[in-house]
CSV table of C-alpha atoms in Angstrom, one decimal:
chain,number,residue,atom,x,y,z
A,1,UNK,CA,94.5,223.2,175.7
A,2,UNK,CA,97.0,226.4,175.7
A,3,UNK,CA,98.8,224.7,173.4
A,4,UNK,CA,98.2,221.6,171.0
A,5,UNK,CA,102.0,220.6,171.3
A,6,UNK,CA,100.9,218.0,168.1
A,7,UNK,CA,100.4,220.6,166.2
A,8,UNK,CA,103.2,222.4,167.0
A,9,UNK,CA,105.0,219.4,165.7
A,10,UNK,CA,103.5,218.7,163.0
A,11,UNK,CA,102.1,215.1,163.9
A,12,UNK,CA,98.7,212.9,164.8
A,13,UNK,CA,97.8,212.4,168.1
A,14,UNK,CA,98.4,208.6,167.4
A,15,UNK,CA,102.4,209.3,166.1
A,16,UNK,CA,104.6,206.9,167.9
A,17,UNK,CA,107.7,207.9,169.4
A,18,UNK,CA,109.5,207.5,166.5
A,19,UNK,CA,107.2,209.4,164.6
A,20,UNK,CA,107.9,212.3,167.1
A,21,UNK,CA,111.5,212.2,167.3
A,22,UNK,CA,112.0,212.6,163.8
A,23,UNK,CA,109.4,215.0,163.2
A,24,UNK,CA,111.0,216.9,165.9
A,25,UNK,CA,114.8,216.7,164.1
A,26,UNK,CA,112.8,217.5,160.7
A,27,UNK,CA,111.7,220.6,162.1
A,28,UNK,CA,114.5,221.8,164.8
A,29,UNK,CA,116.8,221.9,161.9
A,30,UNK,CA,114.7,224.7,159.8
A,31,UNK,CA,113.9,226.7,163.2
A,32,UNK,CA,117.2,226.7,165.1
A,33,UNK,CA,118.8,230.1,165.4
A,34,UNK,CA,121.7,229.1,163.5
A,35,UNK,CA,120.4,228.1,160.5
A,36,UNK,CA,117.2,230.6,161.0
A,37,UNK,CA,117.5,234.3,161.0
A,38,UNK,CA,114.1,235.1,161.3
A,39,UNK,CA,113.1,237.7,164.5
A,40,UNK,CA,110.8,234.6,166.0
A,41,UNK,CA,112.7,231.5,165.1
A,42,UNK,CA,114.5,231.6,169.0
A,43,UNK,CA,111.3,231.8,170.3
A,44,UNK,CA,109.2,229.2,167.7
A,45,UNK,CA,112.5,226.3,168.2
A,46,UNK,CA,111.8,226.9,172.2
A,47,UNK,CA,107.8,226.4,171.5
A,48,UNK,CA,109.3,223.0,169.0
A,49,UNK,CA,111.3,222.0,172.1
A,50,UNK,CA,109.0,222.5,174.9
A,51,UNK,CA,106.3,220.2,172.9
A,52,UNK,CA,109.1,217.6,172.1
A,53,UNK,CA,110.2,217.5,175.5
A,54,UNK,CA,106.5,216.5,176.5
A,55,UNK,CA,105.4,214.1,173.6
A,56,UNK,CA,108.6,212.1,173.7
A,57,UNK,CA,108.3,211.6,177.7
A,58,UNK,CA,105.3,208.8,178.3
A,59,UNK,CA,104.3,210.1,181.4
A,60,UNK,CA,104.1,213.4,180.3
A,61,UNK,CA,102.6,213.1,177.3
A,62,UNK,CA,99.7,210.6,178.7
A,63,UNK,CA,98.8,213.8,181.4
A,64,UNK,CA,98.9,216.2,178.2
A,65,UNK,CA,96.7,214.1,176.9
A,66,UNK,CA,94.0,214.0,179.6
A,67,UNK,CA,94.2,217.1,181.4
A,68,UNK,CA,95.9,219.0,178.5
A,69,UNK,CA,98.9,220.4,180.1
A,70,UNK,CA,101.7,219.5,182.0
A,71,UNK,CA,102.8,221.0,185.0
A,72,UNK,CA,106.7,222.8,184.6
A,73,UNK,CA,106.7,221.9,180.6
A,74,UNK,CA,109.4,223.6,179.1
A,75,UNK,CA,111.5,224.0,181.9
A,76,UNK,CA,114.6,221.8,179.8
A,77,UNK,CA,115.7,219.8,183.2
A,78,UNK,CA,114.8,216.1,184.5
A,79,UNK,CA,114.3,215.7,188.0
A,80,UNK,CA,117.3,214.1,190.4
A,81,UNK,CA,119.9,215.7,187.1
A,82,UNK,CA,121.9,217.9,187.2
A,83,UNK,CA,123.7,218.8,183.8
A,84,UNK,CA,127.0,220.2,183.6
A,85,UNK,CA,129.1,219.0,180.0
A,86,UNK,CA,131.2,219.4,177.6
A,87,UNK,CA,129.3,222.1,176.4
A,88,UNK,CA,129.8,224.2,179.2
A,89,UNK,CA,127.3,224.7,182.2
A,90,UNK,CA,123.1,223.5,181.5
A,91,UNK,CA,122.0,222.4,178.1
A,92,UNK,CA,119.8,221.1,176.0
A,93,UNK,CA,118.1,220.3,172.4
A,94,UNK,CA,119.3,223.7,171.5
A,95,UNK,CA,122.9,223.1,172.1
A,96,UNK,CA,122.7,220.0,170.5
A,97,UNK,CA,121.8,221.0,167.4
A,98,UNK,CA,124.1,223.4,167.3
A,99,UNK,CA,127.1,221.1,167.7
A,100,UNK,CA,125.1,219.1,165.0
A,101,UNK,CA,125.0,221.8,162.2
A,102,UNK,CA,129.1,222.3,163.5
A,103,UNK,CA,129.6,218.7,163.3
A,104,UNK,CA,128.6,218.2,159.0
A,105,UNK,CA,131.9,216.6,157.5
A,106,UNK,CA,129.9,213.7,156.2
A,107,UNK,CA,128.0,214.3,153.5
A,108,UNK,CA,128.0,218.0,152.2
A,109,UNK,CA,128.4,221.3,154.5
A,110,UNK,CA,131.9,223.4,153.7
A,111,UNK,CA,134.0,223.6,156.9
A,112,UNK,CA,137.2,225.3,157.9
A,113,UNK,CA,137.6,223.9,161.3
A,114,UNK,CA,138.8,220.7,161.5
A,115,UNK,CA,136.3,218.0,162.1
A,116,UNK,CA,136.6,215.5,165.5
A,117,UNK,CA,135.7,212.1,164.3
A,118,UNK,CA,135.1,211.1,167.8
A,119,UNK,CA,132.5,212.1,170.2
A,120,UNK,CA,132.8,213.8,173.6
A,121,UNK,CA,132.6,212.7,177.1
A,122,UNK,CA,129.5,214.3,178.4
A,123,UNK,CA,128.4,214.6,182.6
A,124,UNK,CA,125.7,214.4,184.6
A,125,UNK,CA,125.2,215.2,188.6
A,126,UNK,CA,122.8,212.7,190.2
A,127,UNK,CA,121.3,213.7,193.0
A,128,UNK,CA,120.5,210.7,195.2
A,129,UNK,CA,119.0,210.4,199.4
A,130,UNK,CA,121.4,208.9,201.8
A,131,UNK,CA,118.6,206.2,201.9
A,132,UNK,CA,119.1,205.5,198.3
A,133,UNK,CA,122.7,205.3,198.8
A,134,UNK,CA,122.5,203.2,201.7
A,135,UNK,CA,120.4,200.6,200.0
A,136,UNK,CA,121.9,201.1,196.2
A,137,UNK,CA,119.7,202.4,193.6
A,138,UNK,CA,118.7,201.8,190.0
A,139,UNK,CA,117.8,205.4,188.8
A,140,UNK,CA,116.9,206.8,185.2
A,141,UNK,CA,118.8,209.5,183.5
A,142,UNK,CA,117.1,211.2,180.6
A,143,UNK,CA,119.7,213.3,178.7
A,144,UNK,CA,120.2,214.7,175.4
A,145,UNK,CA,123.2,214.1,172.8
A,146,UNK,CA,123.6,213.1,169.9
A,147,UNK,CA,123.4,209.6,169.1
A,148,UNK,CA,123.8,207.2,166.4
A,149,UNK,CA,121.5,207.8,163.7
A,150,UNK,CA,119.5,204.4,163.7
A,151,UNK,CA,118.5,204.6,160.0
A,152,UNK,CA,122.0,204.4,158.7
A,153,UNK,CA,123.2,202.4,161.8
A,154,UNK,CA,125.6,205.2,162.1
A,155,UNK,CA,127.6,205.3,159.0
A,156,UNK,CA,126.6,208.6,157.5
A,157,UNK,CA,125.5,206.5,153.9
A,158,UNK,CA,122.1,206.5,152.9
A,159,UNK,CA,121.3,202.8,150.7
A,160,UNK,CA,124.1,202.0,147.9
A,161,UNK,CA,126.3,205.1,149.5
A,162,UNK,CA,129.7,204.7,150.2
A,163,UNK,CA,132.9,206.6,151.5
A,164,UNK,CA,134.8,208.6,149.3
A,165,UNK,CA,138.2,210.0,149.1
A,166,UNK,CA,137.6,213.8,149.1
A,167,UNK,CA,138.7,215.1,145.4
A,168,UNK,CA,139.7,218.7,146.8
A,169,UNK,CA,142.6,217.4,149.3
A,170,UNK,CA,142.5,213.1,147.6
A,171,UNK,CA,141.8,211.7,151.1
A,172,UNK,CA,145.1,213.5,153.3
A,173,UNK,CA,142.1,216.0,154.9
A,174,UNK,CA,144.9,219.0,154.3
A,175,UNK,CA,145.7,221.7,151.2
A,176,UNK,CA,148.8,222.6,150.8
A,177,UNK,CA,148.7,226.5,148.9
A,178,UNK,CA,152.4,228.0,147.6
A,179,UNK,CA,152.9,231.4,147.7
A,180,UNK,CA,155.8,232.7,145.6
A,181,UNK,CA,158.1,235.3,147.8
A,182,UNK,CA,161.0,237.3,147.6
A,183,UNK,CA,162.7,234.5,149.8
A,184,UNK,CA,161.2,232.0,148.1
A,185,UNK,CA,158.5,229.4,147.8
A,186,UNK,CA,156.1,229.4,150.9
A,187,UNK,CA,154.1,226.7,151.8
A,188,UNK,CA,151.1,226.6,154.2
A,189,UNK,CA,148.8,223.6,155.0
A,190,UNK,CA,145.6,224.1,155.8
A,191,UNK,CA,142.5,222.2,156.4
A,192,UNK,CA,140.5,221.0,153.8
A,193,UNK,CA,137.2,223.1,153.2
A,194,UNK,CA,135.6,220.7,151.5
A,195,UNK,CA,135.5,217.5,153.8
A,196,UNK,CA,136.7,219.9,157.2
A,197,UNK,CA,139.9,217.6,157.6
A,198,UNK,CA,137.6,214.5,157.0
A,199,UNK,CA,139.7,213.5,154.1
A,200,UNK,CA,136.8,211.3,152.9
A,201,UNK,CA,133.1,212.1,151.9
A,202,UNK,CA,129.9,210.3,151.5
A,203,UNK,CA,128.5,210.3,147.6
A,204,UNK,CA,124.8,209.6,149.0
A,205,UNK,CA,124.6,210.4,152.2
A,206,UNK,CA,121.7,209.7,154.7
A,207,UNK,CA,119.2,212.2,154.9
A,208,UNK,CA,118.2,211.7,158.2
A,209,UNK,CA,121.7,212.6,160.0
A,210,UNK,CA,122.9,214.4,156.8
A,211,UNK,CA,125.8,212.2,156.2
A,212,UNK,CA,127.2,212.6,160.6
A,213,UNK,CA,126.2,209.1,161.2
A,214,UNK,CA,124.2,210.5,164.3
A,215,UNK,CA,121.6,212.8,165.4
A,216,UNK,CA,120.2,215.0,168.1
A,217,UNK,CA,118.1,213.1,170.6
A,218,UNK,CA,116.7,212.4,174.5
A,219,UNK,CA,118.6,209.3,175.7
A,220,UNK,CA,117.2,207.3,178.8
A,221,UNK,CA,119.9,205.2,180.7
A,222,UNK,CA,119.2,203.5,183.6
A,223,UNK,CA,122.3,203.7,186.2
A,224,UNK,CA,123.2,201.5,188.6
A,225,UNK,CA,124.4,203.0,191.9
A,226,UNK,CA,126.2,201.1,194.4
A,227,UNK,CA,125.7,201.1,198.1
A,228,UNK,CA,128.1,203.1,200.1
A,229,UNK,CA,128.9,205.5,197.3
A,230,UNK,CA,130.5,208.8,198.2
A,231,UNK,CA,129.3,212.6,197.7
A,232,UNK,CA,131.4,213.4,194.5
A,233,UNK,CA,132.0,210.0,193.1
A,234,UNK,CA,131.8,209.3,189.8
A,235,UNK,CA,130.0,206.5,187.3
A,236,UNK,CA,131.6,205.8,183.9
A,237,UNK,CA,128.8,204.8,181.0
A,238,UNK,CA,131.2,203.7,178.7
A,239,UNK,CA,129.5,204.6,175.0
A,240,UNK,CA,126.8,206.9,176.3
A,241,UNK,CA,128.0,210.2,175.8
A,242,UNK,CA,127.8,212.1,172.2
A,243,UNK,CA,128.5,209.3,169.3
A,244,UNK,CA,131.1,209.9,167.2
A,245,UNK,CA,131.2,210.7,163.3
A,246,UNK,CA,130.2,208.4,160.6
A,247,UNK,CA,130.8,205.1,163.4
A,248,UNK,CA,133.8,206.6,165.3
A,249,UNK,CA,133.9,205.8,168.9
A,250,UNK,CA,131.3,207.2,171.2
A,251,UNK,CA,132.4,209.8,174.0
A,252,UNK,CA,131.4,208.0,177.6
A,253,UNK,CA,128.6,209.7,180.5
A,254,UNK,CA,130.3,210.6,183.4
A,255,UNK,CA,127.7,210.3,186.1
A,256,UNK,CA,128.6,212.4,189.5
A,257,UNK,CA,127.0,211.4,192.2
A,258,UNK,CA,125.6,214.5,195.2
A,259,UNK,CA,123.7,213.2,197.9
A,260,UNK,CA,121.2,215.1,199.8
A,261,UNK,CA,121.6,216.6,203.5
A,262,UNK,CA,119.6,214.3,206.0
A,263,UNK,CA,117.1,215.5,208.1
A,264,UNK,CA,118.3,212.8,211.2
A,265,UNK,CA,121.6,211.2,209.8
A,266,UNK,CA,124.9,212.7,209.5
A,267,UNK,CA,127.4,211.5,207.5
A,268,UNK,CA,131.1,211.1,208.0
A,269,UNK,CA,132.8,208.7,206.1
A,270,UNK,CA,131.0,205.1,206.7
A,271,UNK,CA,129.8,206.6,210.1
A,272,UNK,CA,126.8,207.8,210.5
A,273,UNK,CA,125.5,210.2,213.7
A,274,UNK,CA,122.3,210.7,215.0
A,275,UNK,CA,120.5,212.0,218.0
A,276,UNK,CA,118.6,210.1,220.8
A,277,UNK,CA,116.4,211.6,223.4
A,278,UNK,CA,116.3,209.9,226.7
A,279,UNK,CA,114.8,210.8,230.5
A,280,UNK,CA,116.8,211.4,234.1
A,281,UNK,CA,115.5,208.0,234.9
A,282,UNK,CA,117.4,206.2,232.1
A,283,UNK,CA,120.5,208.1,231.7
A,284,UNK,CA,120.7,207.4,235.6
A,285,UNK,CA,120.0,203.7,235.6
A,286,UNK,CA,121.0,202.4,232.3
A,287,UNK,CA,118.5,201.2,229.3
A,288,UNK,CA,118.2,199.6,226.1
A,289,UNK,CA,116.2,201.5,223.6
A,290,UNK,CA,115.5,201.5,219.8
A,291,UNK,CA,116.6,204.1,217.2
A,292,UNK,CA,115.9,204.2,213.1
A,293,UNK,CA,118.4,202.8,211.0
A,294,UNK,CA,119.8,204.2,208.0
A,295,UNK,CA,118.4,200.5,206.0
A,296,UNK,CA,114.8,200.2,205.1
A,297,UNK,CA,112.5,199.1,207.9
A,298,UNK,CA,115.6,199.2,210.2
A,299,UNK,CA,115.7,199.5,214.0
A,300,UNK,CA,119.1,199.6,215.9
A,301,UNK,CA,118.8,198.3,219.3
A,302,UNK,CA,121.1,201.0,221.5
A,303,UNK,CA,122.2,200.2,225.2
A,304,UNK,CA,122.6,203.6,227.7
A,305,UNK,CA,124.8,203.3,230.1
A,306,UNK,CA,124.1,203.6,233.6
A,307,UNK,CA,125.1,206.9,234.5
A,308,UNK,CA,125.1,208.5,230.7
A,309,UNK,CA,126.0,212.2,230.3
A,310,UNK,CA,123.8,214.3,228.4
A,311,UNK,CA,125.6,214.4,225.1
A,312,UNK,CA,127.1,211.5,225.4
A,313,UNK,CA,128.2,209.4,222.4
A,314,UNK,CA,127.1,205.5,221.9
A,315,UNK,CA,128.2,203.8,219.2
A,316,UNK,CA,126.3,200.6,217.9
A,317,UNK,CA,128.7,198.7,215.8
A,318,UNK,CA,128.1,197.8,212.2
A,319,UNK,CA,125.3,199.6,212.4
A,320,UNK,CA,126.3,202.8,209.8
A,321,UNK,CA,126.3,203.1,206.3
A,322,UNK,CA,127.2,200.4,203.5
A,323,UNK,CA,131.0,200.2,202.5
A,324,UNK,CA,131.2,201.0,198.9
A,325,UNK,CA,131.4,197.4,197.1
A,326,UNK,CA,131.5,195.8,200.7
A,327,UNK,CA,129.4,193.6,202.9
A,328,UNK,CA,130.7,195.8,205.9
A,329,UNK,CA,129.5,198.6,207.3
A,330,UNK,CA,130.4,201.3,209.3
A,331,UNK,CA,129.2,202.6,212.8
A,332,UNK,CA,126.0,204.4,214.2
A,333,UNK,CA,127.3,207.5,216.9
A,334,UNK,CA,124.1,207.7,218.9
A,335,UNK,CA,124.6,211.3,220.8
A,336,UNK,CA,122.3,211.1,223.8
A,337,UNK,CA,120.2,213.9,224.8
A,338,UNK,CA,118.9,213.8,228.7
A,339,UNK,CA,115.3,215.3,228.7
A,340,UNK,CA,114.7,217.1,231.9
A,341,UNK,CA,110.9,216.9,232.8
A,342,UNK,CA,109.2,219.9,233.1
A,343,UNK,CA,105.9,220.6,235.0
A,344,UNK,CA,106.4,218.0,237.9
A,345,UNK,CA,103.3,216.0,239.0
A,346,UNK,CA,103.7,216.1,243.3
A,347,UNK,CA,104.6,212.8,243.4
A,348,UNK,CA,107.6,213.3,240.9
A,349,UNK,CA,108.4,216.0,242.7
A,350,UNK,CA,108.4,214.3,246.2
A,351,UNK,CA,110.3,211.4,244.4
A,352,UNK,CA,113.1,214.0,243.1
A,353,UNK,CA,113.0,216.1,246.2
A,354,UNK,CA,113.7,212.9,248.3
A,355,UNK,CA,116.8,211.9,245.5
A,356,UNK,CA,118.4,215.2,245.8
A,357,UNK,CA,118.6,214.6,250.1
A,358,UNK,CA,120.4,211.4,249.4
A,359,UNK,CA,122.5,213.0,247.0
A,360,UNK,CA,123.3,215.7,249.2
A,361,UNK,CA,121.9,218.6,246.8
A,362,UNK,CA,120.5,222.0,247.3
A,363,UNK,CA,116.7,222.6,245.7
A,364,UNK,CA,114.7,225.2,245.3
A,365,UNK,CA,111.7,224.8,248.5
A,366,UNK,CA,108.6,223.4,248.3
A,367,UNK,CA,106.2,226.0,246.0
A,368,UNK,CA,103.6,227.4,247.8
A,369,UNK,CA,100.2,227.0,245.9
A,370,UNK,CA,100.1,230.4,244.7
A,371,UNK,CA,103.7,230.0,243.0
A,372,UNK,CA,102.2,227.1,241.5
A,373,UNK,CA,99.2,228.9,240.1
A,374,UNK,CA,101.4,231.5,238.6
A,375,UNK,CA,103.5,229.0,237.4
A,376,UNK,CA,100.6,227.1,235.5
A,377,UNK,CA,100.2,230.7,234.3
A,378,UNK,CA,103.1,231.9,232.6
């Protein structure tokens, strides 16, 4: 093994998950750059997060474990996300924890900011198949945030704790100062230092989430798309994004939904277009032919009119894609492509030869065998 990401975090091969998340916390929190100033601590909390990222994944932890590495470990991105918060642009563990170490208004931690009690709307890009979007889809996000701290069920207080009115500002969360001037008294209101605006504190807060009420960790949420659903739309997770302070309402996961170019279907609206491919013989006489659906399994059954241009359009009815939140659906544009044969067998050629008479066209004259050969040629 390159590396032996138990080690790295400091846990048996035999930890379970829980073991590793909070083994992980435990340690982020000494390592991150903003609480670390040493030259390597950047690079030791990216080694911390690339082992957490694979011990804390199942699948990626039960190939670690049998081959010893995992292919693109490290790389801080889940497949089919896209991650684009609050935060501003890609994130991860690393910004996390440093909203985390921002966030201390519970339990100790000075602060001159004001604290927000409740947590953030956060936002994801799903990237989905117009097959999945056809059919609906139940996909799995794996995200991080920070989330309620499960060993204080979120309240900041470790056992026998309780809330507290602040004794520097007695619960208001603001100091008033007065400054004596030569027009008088001034006073200024500022936010508390002590409890950062909190206006309360915790006397024995939890050491796990150090009095927040939550902590940084990888959330998986399973999301149910609807059929139909549009390039851009959006799915609301009410409670899913970052959890507030000390119990305070949770922000919600905005889930944005891009779907995937096509290699045969185009979309537009609930129509769908695709191409068909059809001979002389049928675009002349009429047919009825078979194309893919959009559906699994699905064939559309497609009659050519007699006499059918090349690039013609047919529509099949119904056919299309799913109406968001609807039975209906929209239609299938067939465009119809005439194949023109090439490299005529002499009867075909007789057979056209004798068409073009009736029709009263000009053609080329019969080919000589030596045209022929240099024909078969080139």
């Amino acid at each position: 093994m390159s590396k032996d990401y138990y080690e790295v975090l400091g846990v048996a091969h035999d930890a379970t998950e829980e073991d590793v998340k909070k083994a992980f916390r435990h340690k982020a929190r000494t390592l991150h750059p903003d609480v670390n100033k040493a030259p390597d601590a950047e690079e030791r909390f990216k080694e911390l997060n690339e082992a957490y990222d694979v011990l804390s994944d199942r699948g990626k932890r039960s190939q670690y474990d049998r081959f010893g590495s995992v292919p693109g470990a490290g790389g801080g991105g889940y497949q089919s996300v896209d991650f684009d918060d609050l935060f501003g642009g890609g994130f991860g563990m690393g910004d996390i924890f440093s909203t985390f170490f921002g966030g201390m208004g519970g339990g100790g931690g000075n602060r001159r900011a004001a604290v927000r009690r409740e947590g953030r709307d956060m936002g994801v890009g799903l990237r989905l198949t117009l097959e999945e979007v056809a059919a609906g889809v139940k996909k799995e996000i794996v995200y991080d945030r920070l989330a309620p701290c499960e060993d204080c069920h979120g309240t900041g207080a470790a056992a026998g704790g309780h809330m507290t009115d602040c004794a520097t500002c007695h619960g208001t969360g603001r100091v008033v100062t007065v400054q004596r001037t030569i027009l008088g008294d001034m006073q200024t209101a500022t936010t508390c230092p002590s409890c950062g605006g909190a206006g309360s504190r915790i006397d024995n807060p939890c050491p796990e989430c150090e009095g927040q009420g939550r902590v940084p960790d990888r959330q998986h949420v399973t999301v149910e798309v609807p059929a139909g659903i549009r390039d851009g739309q959006q799915l609301r997770l009410t409670g899913y994004g970052e959890a507030g302070l000390n119990g305070s309402p949770a922000g919600n996961l905005i889930v944005t939904v891009r779907i995937a170019e096509h290699e045969f279907f185009q979309r537009e609206g609930d129509n769908l277009h695709t191409r068909a491919s059809v001979s002389i013989a049928q675009a002349s006489l009429g047919a009825d032919i078979q194309v893919p659906g959009i559906l699994p399994e699905e064939l559309v059954d497609v009659h050519i009119p007699e006499g059918c241009q090349d690039d013609q359009i047919v529509r099949a009815r119904s056919k299309g894609m799913p109406r968001f939140r609807s039975d209906n659906r929209g239609d299938l544009l067939i465009h119809v492509d005439v194949v023109v044969p090439r490299n005529l067998t002499a009867a075909q050629r007789s057979l056209l030869e004798q068409l073009a008479v009736e029709l009263g066209s000009q053609v080329s004259a019969k080919r000589t065998p030596f045209q022929r050969l240099r024909d078969a040629l080139s």
